[in-house]
PDB file of C-alpha atoms and ligand atoms in Angstrom:
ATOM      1  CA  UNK A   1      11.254   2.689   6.679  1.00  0.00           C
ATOM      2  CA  UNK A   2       9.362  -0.409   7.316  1.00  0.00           C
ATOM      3  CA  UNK A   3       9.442  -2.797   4.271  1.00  0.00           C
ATOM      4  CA  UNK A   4       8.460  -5.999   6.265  1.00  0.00           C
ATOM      5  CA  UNK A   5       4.542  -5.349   6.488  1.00  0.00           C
ATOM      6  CA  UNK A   6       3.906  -6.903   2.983  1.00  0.00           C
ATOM      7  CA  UNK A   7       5.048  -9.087   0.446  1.00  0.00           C
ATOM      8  CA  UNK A   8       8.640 -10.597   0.327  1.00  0.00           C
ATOM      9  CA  UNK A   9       9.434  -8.488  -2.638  1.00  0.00           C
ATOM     10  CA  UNK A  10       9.253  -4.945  -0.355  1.00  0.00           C
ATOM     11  CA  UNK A  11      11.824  -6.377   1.980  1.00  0.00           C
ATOM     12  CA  UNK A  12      14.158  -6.438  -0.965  1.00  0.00           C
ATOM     13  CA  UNK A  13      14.243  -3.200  -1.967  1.00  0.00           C
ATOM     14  CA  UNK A  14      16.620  -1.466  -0.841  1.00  0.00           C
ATOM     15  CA  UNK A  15      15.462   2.200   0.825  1.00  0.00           C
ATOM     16  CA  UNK A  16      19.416   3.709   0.970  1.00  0.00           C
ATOM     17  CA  UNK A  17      19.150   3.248  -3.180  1.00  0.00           C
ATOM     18  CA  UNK A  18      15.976   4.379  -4.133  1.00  0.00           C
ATOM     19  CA  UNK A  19      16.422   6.469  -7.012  1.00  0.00           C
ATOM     20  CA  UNK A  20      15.840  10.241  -6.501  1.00  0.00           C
ATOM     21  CA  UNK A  21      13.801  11.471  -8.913  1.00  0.00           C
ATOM     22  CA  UNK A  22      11.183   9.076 -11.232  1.00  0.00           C
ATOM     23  CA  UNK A  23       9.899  10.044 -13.893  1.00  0.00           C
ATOM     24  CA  UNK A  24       7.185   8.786 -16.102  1.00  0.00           C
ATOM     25  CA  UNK A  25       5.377   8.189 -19.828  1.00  0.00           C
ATOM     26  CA  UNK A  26       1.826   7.298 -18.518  1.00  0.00           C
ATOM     27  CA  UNK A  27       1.031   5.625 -22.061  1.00  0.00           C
ATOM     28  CA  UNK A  28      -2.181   3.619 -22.704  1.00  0.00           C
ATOM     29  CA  UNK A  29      -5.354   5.085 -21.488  1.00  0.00           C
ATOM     30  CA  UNK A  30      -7.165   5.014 -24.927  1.00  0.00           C
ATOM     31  CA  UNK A  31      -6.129   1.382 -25.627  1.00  0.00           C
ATOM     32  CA  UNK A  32      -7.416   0.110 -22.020  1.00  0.00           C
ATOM     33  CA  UNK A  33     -10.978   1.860 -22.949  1.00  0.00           C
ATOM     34  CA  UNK A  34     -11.194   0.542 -26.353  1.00  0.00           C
ATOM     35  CA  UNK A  35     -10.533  -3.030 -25.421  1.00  0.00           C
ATOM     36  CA  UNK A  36     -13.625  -2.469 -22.971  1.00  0.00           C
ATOM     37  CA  UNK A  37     -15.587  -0.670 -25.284  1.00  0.00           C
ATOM     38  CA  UNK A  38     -15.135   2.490 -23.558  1.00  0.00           C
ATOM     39  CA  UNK A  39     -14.551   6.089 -24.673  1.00  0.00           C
ATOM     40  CA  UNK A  40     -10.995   7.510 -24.609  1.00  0.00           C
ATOM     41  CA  UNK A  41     -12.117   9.620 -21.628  1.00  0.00           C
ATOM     42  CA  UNK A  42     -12.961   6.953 -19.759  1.00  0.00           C
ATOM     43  CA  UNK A  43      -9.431   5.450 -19.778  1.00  0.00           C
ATOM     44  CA  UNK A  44      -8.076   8.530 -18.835  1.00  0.00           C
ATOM     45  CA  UNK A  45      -9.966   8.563 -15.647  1.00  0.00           C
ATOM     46  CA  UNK A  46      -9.337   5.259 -14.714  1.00  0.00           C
ATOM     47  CA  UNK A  47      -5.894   6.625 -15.595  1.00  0.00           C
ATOM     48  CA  UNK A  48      -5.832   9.426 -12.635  1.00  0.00           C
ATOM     49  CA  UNK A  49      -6.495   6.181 -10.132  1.00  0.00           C
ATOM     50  CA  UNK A  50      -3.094   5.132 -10.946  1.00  0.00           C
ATOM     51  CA  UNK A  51      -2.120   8.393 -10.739  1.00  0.00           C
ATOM     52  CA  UNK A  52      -2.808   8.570  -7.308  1.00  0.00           C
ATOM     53  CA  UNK A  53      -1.686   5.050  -6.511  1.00  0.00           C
ATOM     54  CA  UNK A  54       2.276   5.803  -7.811  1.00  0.00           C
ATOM     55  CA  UNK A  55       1.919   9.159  -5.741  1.00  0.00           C
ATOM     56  CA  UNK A  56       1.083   7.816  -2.782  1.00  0.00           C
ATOM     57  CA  UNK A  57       4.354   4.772  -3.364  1.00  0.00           C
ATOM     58  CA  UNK A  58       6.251   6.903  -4.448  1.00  0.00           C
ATOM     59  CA  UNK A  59       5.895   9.970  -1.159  1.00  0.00           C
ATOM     60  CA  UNK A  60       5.911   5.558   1.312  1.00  0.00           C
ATOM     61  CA  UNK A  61       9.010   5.226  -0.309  1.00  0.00           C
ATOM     62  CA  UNK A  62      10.320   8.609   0.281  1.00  0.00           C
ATOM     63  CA  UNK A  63      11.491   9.166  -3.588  1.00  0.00           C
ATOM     64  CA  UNK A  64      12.381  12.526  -3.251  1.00  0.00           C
ATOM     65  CA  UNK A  65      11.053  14.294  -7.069  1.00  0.00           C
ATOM     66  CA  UNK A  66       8.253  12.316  -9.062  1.00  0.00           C
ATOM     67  CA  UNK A  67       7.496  13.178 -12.799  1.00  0.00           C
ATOM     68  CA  UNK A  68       4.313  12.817 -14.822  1.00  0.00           C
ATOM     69  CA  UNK A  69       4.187  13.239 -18.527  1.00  0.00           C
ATOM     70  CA  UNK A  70       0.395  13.802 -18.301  1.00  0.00           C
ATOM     71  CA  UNK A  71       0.032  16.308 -21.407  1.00  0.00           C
ATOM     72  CA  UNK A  72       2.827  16.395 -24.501  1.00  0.00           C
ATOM     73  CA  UNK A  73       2.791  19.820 -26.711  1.00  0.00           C
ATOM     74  CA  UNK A  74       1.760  17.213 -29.309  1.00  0.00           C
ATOM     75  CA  UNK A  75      -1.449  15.883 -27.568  1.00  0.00           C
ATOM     76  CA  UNK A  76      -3.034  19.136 -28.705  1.00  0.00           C
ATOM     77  CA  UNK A  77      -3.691  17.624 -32.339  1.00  0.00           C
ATOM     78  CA  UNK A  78      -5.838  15.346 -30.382  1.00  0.00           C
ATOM     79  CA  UNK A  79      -9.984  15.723 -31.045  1.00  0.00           C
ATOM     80  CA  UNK A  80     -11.153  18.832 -29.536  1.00  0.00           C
ATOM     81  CA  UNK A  81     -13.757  16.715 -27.486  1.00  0.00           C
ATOM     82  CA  UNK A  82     -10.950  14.447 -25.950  1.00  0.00           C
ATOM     83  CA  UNK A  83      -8.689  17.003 -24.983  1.00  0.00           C
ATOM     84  CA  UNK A  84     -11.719  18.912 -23.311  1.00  0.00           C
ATOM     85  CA  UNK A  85     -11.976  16.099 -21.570  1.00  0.00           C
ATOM     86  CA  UNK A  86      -8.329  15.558 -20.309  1.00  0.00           C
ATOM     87  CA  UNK A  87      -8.506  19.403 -19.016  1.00  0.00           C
ATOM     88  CA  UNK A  88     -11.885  18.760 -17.378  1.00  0.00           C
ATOM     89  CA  UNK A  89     -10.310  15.648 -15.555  1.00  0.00           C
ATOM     90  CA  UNK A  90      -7.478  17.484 -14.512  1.00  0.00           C
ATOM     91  CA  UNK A  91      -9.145  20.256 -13.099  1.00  0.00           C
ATOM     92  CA  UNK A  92     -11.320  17.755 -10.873  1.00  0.00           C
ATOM     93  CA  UNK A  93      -8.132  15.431 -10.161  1.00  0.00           C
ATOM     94  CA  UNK A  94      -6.387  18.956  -8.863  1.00  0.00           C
ATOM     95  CA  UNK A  95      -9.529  19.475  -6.708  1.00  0.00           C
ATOM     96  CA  UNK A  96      -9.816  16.025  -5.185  1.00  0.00           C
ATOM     97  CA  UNK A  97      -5.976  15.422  -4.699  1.00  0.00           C
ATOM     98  CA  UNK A  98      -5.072  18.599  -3.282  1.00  0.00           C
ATOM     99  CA  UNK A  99      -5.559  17.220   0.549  1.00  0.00           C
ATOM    100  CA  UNK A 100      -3.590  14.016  -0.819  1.00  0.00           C
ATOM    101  CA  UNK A 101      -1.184  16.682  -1.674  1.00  0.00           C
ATOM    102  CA  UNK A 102      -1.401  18.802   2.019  1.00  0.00           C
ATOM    103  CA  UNK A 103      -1.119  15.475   4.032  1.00  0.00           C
ATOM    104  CA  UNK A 104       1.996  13.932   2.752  1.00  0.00           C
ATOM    105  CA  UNK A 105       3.634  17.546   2.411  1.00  0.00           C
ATOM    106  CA  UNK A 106       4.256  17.371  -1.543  1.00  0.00           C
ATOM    107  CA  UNK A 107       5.029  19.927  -3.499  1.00  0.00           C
ATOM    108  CA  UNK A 108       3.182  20.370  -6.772  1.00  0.00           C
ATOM    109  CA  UNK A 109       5.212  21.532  -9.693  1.00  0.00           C
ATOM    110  CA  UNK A 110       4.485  22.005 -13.607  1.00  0.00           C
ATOM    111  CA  UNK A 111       6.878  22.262 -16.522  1.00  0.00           C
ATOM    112  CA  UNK A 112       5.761  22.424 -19.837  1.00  0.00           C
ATOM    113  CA  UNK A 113       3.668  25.699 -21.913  1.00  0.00           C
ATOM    114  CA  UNK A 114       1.284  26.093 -19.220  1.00  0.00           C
ATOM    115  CA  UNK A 115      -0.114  29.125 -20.125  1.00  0.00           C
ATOM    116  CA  UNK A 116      -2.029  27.418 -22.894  1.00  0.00           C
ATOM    117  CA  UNK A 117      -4.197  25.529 -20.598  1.00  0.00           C
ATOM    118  CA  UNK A 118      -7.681  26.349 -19.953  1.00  0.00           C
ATOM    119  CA  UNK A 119      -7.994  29.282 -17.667  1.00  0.00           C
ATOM    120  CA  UNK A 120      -9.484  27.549 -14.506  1.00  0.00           C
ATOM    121  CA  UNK A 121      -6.621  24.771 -14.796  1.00  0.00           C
ATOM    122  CA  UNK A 122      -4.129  27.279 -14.886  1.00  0.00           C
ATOM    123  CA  UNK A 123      -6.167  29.146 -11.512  1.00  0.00           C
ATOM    124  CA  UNK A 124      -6.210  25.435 -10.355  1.00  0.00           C
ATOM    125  CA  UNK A 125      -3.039  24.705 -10.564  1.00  0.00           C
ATOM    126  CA  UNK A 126      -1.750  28.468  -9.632  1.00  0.00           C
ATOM    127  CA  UNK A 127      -4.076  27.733  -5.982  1.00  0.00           C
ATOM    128  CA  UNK A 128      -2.211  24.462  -5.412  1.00  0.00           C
ATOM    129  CA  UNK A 129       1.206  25.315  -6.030  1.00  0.00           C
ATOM    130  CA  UNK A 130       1.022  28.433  -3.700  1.00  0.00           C
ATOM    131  CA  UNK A 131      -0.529  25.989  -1.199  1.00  0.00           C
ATOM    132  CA  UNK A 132       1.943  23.264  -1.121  1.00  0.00           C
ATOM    133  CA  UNK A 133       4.869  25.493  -2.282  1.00  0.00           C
ATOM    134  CA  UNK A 134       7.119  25.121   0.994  1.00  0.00           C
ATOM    135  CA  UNK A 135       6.561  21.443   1.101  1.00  0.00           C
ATOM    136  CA  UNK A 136       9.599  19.360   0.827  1.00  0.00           C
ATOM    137  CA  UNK A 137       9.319  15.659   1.383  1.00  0.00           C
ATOM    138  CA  UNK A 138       8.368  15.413  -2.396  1.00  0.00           C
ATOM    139  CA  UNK A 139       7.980  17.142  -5.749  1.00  0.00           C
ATOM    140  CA  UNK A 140       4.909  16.005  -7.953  1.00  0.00           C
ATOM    141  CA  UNK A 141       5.841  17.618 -11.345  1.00  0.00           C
ATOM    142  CA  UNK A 142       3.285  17.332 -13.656  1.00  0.00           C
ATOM    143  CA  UNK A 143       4.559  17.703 -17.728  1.00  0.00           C
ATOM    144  CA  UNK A 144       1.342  19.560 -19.448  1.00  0.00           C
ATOM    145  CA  UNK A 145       1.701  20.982 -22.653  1.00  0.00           C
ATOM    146  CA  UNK A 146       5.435  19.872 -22.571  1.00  0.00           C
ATOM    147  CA  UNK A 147       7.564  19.093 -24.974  1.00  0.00           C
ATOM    148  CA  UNK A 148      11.292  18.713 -24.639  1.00  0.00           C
ATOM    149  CA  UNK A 149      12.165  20.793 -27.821  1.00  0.00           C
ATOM    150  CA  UNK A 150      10.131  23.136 -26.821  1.00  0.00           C
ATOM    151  CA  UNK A 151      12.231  23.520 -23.492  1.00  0.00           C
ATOM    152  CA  UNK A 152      15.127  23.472 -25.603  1.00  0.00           C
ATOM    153  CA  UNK A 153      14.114  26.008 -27.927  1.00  0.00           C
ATOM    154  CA  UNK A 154      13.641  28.235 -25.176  1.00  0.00           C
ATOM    155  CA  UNK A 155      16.852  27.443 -23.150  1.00  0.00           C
ATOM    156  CA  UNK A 156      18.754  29.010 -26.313  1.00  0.00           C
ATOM    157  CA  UNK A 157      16.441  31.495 -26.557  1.00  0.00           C
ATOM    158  CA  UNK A 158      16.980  32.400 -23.017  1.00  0.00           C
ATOM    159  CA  UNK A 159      21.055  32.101 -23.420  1.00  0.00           C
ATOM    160  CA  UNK A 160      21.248  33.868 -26.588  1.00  0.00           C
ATOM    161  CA  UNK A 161      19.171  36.648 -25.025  1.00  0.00           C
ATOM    162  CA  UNK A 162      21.880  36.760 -22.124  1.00  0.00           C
ATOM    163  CA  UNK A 163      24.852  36.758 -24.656  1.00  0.00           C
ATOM    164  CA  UNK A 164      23.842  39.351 -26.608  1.00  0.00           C
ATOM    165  CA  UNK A 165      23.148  41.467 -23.658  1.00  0.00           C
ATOM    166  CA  UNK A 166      26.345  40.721 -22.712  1.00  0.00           C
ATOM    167  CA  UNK A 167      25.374  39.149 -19.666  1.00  0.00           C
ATOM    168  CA  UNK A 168      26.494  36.065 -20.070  1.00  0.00           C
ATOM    169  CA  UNK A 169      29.778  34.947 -22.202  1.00  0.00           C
ATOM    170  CA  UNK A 170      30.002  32.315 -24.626  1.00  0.00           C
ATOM    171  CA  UNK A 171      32.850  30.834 -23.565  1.00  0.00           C
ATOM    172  CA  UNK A 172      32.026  30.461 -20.212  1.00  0.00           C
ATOM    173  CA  UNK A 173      28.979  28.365 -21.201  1.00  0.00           C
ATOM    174  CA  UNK A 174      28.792  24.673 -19.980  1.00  0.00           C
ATOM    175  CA  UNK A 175      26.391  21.809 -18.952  1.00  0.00           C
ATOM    176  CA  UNK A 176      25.093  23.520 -15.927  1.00  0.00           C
ATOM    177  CA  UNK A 177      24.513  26.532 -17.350  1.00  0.00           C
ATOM    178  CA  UNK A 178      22.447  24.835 -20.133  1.00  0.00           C
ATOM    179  CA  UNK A 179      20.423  22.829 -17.098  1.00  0.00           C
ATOM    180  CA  UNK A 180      19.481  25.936 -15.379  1.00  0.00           C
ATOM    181  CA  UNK A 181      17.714  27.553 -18.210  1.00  0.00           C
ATOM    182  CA  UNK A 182      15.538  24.492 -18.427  1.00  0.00           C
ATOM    183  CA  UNK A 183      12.414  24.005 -16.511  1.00  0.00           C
ATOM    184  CA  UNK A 184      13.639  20.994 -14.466  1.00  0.00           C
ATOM    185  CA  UNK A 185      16.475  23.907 -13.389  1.00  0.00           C
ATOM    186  CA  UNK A 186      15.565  22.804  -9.865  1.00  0.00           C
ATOM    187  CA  UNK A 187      15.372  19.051  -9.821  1.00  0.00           C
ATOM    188  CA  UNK A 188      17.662  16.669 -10.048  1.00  0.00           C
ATOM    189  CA  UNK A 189      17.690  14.622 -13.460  1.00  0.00           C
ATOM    190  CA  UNK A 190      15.790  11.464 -13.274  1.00  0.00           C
ATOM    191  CA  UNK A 191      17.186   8.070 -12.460  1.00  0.00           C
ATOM    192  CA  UNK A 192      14.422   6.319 -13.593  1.00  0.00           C
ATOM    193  CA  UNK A 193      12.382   6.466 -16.500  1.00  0.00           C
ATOM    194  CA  UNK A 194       9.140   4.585 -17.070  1.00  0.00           C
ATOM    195  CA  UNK A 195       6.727   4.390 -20.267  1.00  0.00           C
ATOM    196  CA  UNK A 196       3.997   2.274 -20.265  1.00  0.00           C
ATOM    197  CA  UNK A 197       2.072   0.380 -22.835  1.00  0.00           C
ATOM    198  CA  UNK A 198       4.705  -1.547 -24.706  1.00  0.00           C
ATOM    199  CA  UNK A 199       5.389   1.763 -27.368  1.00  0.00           C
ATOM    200  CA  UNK A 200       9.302   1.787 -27.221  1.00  0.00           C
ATOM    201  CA  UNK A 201       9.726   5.448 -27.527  1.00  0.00           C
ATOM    202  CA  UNK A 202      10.308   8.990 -25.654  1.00  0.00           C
ATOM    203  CA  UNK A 203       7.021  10.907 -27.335  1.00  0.00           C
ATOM    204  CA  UNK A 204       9.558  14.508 -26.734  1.00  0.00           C
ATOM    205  CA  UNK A 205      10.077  13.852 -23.062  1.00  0.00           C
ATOM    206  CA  UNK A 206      12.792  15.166 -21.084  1.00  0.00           C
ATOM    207  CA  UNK A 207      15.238  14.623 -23.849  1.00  0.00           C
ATOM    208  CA  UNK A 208      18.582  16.679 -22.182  1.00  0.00           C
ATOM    209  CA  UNK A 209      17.778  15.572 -18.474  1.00  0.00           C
ATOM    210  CA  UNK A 210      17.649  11.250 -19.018  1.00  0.00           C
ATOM    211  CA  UNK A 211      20.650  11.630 -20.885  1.00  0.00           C
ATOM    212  CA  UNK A 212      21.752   8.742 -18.076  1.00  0.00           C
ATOM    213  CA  UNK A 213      18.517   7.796 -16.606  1.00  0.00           C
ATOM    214  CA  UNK A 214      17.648   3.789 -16.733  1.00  0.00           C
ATOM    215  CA  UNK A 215      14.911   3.281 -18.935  1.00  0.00           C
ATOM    216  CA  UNK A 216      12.287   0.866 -18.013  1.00  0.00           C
ATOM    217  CA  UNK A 217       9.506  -0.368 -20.869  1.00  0.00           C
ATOM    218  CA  UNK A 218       6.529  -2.125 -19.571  1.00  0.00           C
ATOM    219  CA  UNK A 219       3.408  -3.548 -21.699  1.00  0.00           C
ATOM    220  CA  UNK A 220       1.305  -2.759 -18.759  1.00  0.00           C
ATOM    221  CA  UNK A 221      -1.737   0.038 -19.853  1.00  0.00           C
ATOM    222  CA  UNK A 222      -1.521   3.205 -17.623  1.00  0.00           C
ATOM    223  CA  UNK A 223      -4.938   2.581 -16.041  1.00  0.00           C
ATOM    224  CA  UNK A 224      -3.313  -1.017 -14.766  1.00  0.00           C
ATOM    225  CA  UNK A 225      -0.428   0.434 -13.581  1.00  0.00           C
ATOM    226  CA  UNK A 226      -0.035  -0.462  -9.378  1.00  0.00           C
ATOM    227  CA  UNK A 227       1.572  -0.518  -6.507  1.00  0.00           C
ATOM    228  CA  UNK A 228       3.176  -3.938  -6.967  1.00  0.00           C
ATOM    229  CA  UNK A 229       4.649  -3.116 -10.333  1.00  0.00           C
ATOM    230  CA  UNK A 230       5.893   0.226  -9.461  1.00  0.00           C
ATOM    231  CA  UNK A 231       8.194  -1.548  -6.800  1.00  0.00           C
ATOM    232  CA  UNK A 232       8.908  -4.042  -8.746  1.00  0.00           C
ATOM    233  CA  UNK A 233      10.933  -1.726 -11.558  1.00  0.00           C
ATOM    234  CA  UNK A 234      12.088  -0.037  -8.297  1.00  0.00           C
ATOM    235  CA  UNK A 235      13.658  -3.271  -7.794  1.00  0.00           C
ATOM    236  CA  UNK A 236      14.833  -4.299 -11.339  1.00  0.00           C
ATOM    237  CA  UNK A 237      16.187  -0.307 -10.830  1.00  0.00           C
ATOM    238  CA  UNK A 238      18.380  -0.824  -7.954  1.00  0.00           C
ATOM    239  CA  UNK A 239      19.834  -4.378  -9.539  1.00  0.00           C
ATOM    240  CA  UNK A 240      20.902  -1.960 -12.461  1.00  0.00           C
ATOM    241  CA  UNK A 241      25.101  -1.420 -12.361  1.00  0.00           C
ATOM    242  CA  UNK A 242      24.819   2.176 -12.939  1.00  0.00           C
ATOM    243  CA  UNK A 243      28.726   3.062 -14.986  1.00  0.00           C
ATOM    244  CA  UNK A 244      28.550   6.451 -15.643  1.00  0.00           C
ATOM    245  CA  UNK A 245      30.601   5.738 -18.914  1.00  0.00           C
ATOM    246  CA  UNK A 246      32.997   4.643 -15.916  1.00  0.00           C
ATOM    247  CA  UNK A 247      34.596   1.377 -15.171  1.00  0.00           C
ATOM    248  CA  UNK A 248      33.462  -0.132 -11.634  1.00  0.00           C
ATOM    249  CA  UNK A 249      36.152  -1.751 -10.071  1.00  0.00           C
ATOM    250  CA  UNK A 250      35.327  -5.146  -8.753  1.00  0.00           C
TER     251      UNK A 250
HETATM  252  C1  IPE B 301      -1.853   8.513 -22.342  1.00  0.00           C
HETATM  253  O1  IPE B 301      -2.752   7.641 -22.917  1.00  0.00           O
HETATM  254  C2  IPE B 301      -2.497   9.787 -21.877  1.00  0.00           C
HETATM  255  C3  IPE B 301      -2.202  10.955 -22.722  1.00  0.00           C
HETATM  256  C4  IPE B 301      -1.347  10.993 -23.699  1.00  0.00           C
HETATM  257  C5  IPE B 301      -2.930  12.181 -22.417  1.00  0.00           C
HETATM  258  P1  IPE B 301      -3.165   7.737 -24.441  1.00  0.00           P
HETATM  259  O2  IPE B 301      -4.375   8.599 -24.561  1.00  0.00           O
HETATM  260  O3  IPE B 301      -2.021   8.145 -25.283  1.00  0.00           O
HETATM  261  O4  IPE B 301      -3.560   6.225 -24.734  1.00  0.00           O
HETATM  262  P2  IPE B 301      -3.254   5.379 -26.031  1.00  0.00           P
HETATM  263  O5  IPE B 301      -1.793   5.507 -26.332  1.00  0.00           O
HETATM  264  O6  IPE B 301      -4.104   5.964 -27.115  1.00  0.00           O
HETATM  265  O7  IPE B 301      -3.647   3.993 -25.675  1.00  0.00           O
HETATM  266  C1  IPE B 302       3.129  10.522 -24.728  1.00  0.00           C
HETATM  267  O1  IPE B 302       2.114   9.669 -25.125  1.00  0.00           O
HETATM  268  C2  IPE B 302       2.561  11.708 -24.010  1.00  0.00           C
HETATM  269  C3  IPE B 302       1.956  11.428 -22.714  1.00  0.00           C
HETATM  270  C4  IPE B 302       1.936  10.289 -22.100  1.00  0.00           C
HETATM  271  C5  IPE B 302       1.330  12.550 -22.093  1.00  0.00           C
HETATM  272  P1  IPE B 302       1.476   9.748 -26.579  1.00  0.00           P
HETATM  273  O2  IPE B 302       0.448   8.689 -26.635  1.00  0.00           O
HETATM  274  O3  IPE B 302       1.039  11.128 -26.865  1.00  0.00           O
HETATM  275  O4  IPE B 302       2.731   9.416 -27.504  1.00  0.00           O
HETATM  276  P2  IPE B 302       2.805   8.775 -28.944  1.00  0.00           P
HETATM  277  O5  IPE B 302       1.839   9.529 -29.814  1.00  0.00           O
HETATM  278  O6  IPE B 302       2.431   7.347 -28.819  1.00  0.00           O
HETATM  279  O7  IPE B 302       4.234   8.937 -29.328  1.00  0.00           O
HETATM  280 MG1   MG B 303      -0.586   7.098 -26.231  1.00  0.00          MG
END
């Protein structure tokens, strides 16, 4: 990978330690309209530009799973006209990324309730997947309609179903077991985590999988959100001592 087109801080990062999978809180889009006196909507499409901008880093920098929390199961208490909106925008982001998409041979994935999405999203998003489906250079998951109780809640559901059906035995159950009967079942847990917008919290994302992901806060609005910045965390990232609950010997 060639690091040495651009600024000093590319040549330090490190491409043998780049984490696997990313995942991340895009948090701030109604803040960054309102201080412009802007709707809500308007933030979140300047929010998809970003979007598009950490895709495109991440699939340079050959991270192999990227995760967006674009939609939380709790965003639906949001005003009917706002979350018309998001839907509309995603639609038309699905549309006008899907070459983005073909090109760099990603993968587009969902987790999250998606069959309480707008019908043309879900025929959207149905049309992409089966499109990009044997891509492998990178996984774009987008979170819509997710929550991570929700996933858990559905995990037991899932293993109680098997244990009463005798399927599956209590005894035998352990960690993996438990990961495969969550919708991440085939990515690897994230590394990093990322929220934006200064709010110190997980918002119901990904609670089982970032059980030892590095967690990264920045005050930086989603629709400000770049290239630099994004490689810059990558860099804070790989200066991280990861331990495991381990001692490192020195
Ligand atoms: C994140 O931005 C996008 C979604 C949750 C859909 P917000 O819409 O939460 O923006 P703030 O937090 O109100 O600034
Ligand atoms: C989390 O952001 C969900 C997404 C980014 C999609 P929220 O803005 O919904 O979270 P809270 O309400 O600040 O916790
Ligand atoms: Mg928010």
């Amino acid at each position: 990978m060639n690091f040495s087109s651009s600024s000093e801080m590319r040549i330090e990062l490190d491409p043998q330690r780049m984490p696997q999978h990313v995942a991340i809180i895009m948090d701030g889009n109604g803040r960054w309209a309102k201080k412009r006196l802007l709707n809500r909507i308007n933030g979140h499409e300047k929010g998809a530009e970003a979007v598009r901008t950490v895709v495109r880093t991440a699939r340079r920098l050959n991270i192999a799973a990227l995760t967006l929390y674009a939609f939380s199961t709790e965003n639906w208490q949001r005003p009917k006209t706002e979350i018309a909106g998001l839907m509309a925008l995603l639609q038309r982001f699905l549309a006008s990324e899907r070459q983005l998409l073909l090109d760099n041979e990603i993968r587009l994935n969902t987790i999250g309730e998606t069959d309480r999405l707008p019908s043309g999203v879900r025929d959207t998003l149905r049309a992409v997947m089966a499109e990009t489906a044997a891509f492998d250079k990178m996984v774009l998951t987008l979170a819509l309609s997710y929550g991570a109780r929700s996933e858990i809640v559905s995990m037991v559901r899932q293993i109680a179903v098997a244990a009463k059906a005798g399927t599956l035995d209590p005894d035998a159950l352990d960690e993996k077991i438990v990961a495969g009967h969550l919708a991440t079942r085939d990515l690897p847990d994230p590394d990093l985590l990322i929220r934006t917008s200064g709010e110190m919290r997980l918002s119901n994302f990904l609670l089982w999988q970032i059980a030892y992901a590095e967690l990264v806060f920045t005050p930086t609005l989603w629709p400000d959100f770049g290239e630099s910045e994004f490689i810059q965390i990558l860099k804070d990232y790989q200066n991280r001592e990861r331990r495991f609950g381990a001692v490192i010997s020195p």
